[in-house]
PDB file of C-alpha atoms in Angstrom:
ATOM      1  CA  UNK A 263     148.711 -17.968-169.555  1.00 48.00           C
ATOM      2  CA  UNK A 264     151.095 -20.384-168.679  1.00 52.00           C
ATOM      3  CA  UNK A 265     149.645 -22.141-165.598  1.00 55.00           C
ATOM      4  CA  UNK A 266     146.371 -22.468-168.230  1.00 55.00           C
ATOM      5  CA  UNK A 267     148.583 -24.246-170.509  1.00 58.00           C
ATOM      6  CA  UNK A 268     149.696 -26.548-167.782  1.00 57.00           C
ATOM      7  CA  UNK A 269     146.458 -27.393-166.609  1.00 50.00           C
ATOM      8  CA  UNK A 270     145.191 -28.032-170.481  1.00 52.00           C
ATOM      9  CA  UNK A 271     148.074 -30.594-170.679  1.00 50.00           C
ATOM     10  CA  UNK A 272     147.666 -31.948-167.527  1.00 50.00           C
ATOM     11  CA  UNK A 273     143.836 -32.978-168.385  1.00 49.00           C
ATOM     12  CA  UNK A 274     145.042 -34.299-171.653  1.00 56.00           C
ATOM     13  CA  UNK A 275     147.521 -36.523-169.760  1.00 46.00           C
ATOM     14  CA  UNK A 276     145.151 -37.344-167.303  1.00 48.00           C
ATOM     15  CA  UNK A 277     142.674 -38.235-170.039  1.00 45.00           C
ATOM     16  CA  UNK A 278     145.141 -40.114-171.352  1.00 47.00           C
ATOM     17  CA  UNK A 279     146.049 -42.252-168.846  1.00 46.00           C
ATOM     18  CA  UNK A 280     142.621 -43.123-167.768  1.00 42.00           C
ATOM     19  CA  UNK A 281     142.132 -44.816-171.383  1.00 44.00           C
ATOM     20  CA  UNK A 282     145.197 -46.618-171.898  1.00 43.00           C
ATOM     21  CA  UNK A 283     145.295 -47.912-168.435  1.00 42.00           C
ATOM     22  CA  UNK A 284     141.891 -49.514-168.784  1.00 44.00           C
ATOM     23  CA  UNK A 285     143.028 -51.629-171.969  1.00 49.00           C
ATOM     24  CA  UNK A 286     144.700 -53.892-170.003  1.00 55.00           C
ATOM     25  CA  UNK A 287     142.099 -54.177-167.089  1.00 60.00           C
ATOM     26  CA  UNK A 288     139.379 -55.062-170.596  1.00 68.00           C
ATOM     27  CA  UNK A 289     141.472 -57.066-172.056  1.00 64.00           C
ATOM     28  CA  UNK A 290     141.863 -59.185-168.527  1.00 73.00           C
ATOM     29  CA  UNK A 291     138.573 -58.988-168.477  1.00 93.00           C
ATOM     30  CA  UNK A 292     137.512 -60.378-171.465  1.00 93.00           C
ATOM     31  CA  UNK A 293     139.860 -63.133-171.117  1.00 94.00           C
ATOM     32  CA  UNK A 294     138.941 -64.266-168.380  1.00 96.00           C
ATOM     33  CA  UNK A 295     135.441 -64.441-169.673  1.00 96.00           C
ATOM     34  CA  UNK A 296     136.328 -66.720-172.303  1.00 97.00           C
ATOM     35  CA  UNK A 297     137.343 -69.092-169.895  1.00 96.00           C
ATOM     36  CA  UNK A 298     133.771 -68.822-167.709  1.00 96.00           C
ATOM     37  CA  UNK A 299     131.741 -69.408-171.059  1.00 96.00           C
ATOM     38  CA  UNK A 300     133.952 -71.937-172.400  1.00 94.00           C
ATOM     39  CA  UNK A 301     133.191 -73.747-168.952  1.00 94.00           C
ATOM     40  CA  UNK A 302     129.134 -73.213-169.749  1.00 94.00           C
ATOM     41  CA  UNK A 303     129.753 -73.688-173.224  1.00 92.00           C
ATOM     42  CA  UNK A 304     131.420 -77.459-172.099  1.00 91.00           C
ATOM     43  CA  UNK A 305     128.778 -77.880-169.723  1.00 92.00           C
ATOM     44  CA  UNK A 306     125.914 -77.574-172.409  1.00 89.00           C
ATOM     45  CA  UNK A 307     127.410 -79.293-174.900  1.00 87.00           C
ATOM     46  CA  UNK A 308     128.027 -82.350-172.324  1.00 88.00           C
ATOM     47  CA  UNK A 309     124.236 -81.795-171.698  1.00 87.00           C
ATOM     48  CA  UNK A 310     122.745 -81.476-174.915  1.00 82.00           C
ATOM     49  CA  UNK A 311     125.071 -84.949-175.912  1.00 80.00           C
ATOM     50  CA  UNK A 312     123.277 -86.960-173.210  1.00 83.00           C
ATOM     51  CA  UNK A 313     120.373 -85.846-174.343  1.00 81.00           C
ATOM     52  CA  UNK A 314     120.365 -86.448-178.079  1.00 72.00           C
ATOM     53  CA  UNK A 315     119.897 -89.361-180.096  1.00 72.00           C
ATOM     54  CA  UNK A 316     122.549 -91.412-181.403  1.00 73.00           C
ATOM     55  CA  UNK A 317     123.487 -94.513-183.267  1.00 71.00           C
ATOM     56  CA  UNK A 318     124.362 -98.022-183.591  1.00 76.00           C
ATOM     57  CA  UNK A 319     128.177 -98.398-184.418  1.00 76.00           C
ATOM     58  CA  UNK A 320     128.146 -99.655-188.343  1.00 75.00           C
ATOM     59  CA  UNK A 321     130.204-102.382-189.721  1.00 78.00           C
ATOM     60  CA  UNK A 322     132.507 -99.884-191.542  1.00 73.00           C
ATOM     61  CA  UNK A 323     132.944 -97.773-188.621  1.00 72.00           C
ATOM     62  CA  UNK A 324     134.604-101.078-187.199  1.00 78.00           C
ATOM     63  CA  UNK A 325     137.257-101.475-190.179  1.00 78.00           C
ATOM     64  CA  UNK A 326     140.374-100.659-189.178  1.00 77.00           C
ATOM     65  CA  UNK A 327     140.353 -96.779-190.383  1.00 78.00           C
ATOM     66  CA  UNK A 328     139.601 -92.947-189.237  1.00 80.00           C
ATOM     67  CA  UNK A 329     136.010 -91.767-190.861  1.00 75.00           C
ATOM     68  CA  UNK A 330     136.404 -88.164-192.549  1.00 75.00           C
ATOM     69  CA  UNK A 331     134.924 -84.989-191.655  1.00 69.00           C
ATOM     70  CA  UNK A 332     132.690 -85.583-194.376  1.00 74.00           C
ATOM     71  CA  UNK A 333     131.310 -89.002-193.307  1.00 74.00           C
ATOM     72  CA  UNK A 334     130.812 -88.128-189.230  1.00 71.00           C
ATOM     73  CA  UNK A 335     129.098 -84.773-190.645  1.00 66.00           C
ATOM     74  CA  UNK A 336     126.593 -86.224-193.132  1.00 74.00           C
ATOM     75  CA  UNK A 337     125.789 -88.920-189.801  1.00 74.00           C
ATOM     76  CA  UNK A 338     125.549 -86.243-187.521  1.00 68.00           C
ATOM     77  CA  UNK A 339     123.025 -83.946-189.444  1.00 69.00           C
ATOM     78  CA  UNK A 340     121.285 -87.439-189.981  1.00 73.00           C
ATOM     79  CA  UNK A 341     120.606 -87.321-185.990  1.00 72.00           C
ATOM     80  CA  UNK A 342     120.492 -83.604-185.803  1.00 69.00           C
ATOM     81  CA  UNK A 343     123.022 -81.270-185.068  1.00 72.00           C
ATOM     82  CA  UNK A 344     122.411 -78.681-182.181  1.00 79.00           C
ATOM     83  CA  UNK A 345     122.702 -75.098-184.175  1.00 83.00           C
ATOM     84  CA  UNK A 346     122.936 -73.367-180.456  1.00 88.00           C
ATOM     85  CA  UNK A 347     126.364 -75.140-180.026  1.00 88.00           C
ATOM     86  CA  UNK A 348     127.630 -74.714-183.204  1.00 88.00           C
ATOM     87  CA  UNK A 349     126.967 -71.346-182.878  1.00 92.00           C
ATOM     88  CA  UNK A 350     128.678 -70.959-179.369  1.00 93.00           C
ATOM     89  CA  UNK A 351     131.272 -72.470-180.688  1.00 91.00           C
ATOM     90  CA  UNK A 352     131.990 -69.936-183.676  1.00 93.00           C
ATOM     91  CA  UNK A 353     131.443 -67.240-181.353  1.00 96.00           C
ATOM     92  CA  UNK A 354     133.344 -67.827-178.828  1.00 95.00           C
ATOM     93  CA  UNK A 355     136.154 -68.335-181.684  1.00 95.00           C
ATOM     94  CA  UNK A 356     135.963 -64.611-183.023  1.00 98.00           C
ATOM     95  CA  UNK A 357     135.660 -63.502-178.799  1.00 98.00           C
ATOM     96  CA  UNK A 358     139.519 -65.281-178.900  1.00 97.00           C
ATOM     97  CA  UNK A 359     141.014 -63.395-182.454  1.00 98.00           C
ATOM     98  CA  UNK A 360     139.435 -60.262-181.209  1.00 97.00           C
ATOM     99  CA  UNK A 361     141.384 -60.792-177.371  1.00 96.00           C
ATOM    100  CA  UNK A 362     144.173 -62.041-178.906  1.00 96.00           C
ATOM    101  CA  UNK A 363     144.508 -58.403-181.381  1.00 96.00           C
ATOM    102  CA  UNK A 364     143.155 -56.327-178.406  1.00 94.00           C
ATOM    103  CA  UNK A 365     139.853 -55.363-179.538  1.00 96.00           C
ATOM    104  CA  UNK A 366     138.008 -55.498-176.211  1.00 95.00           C
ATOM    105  CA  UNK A 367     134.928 -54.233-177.890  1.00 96.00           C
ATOM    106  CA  UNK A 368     134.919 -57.413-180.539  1.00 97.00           C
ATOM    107  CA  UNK A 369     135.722 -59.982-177.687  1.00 97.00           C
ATOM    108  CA  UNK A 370     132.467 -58.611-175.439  1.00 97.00           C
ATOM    109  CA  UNK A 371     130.526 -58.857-178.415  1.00 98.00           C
ATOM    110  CA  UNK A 372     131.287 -61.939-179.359  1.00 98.00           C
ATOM    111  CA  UNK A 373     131.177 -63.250-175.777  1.00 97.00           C
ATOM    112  CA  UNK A 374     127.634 -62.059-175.572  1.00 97.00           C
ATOM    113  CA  UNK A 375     126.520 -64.222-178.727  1.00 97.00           C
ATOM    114  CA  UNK A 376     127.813 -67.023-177.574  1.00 96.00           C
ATOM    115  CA  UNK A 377     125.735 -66.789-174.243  1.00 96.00           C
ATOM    116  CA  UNK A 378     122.841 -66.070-176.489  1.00 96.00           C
ATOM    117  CA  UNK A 379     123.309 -69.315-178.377  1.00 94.00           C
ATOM    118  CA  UNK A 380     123.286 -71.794-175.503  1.00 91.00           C
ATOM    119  CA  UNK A 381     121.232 -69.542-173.926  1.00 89.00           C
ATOM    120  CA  UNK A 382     122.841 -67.685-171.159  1.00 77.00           C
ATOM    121  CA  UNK A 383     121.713 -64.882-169.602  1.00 64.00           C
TER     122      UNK A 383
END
């Protein structure tokens, strides 16, 4: 009866330490992910901005002040923003939180929608 018991507990530790010793190794994982589609994510954006239209410098945006968010963002949906990036961007936002509080599961997930936006496979 006793060996059975040690062999029960054994499994359980065993079990155990199979799950909390690949945390880390996800966790790593994921992280390192971020980085590689942060890289793609730079790359397409760079991309997509030689690509798209822009426009002529105004007179006001050559007084001698910042624009607001406001002002660049009603320009910029006047040219078209790219929804892909934006949503890359977002994504690859929630990827970080969920690394940053562990959740491995989150971070893939998130990772995985920002590929889909700039269209990664």
């Amino acid at each position: 009866m006793t060996s059975g018991r040690s062999v029960h507990f054994g499994l359980i530790c065993g079990v155990g330490f199979l799950l909390l010793a690949g945390t880390p190794a996800n966790a790593a994982s994921c992280a390192v992910q971020i980085d590689q589609v942060q890289g793609q994510l730079d790359a397409a954006l760079a991309r997509h901005a030689k690509s798209a239209p822009y426009a002529v410098e105004s007179k006001a945006a050559k007084l001698d002040h910042q624009p607001t968010p406001g002002t660049i963002a009603r320009e910029e949906d006047k040219l078209g923003a790219w929804d892909g990036g934006e949503k890359a961007v977002k994504a690859l936002a929630r990827a970080r939180d969920a690394q940053a509080t562990g959740n491995s599961s989150d971070c893939f997930k998130a990772l995985r929608a920002a590929k889909r936006a700039i269209a990664i496979p």
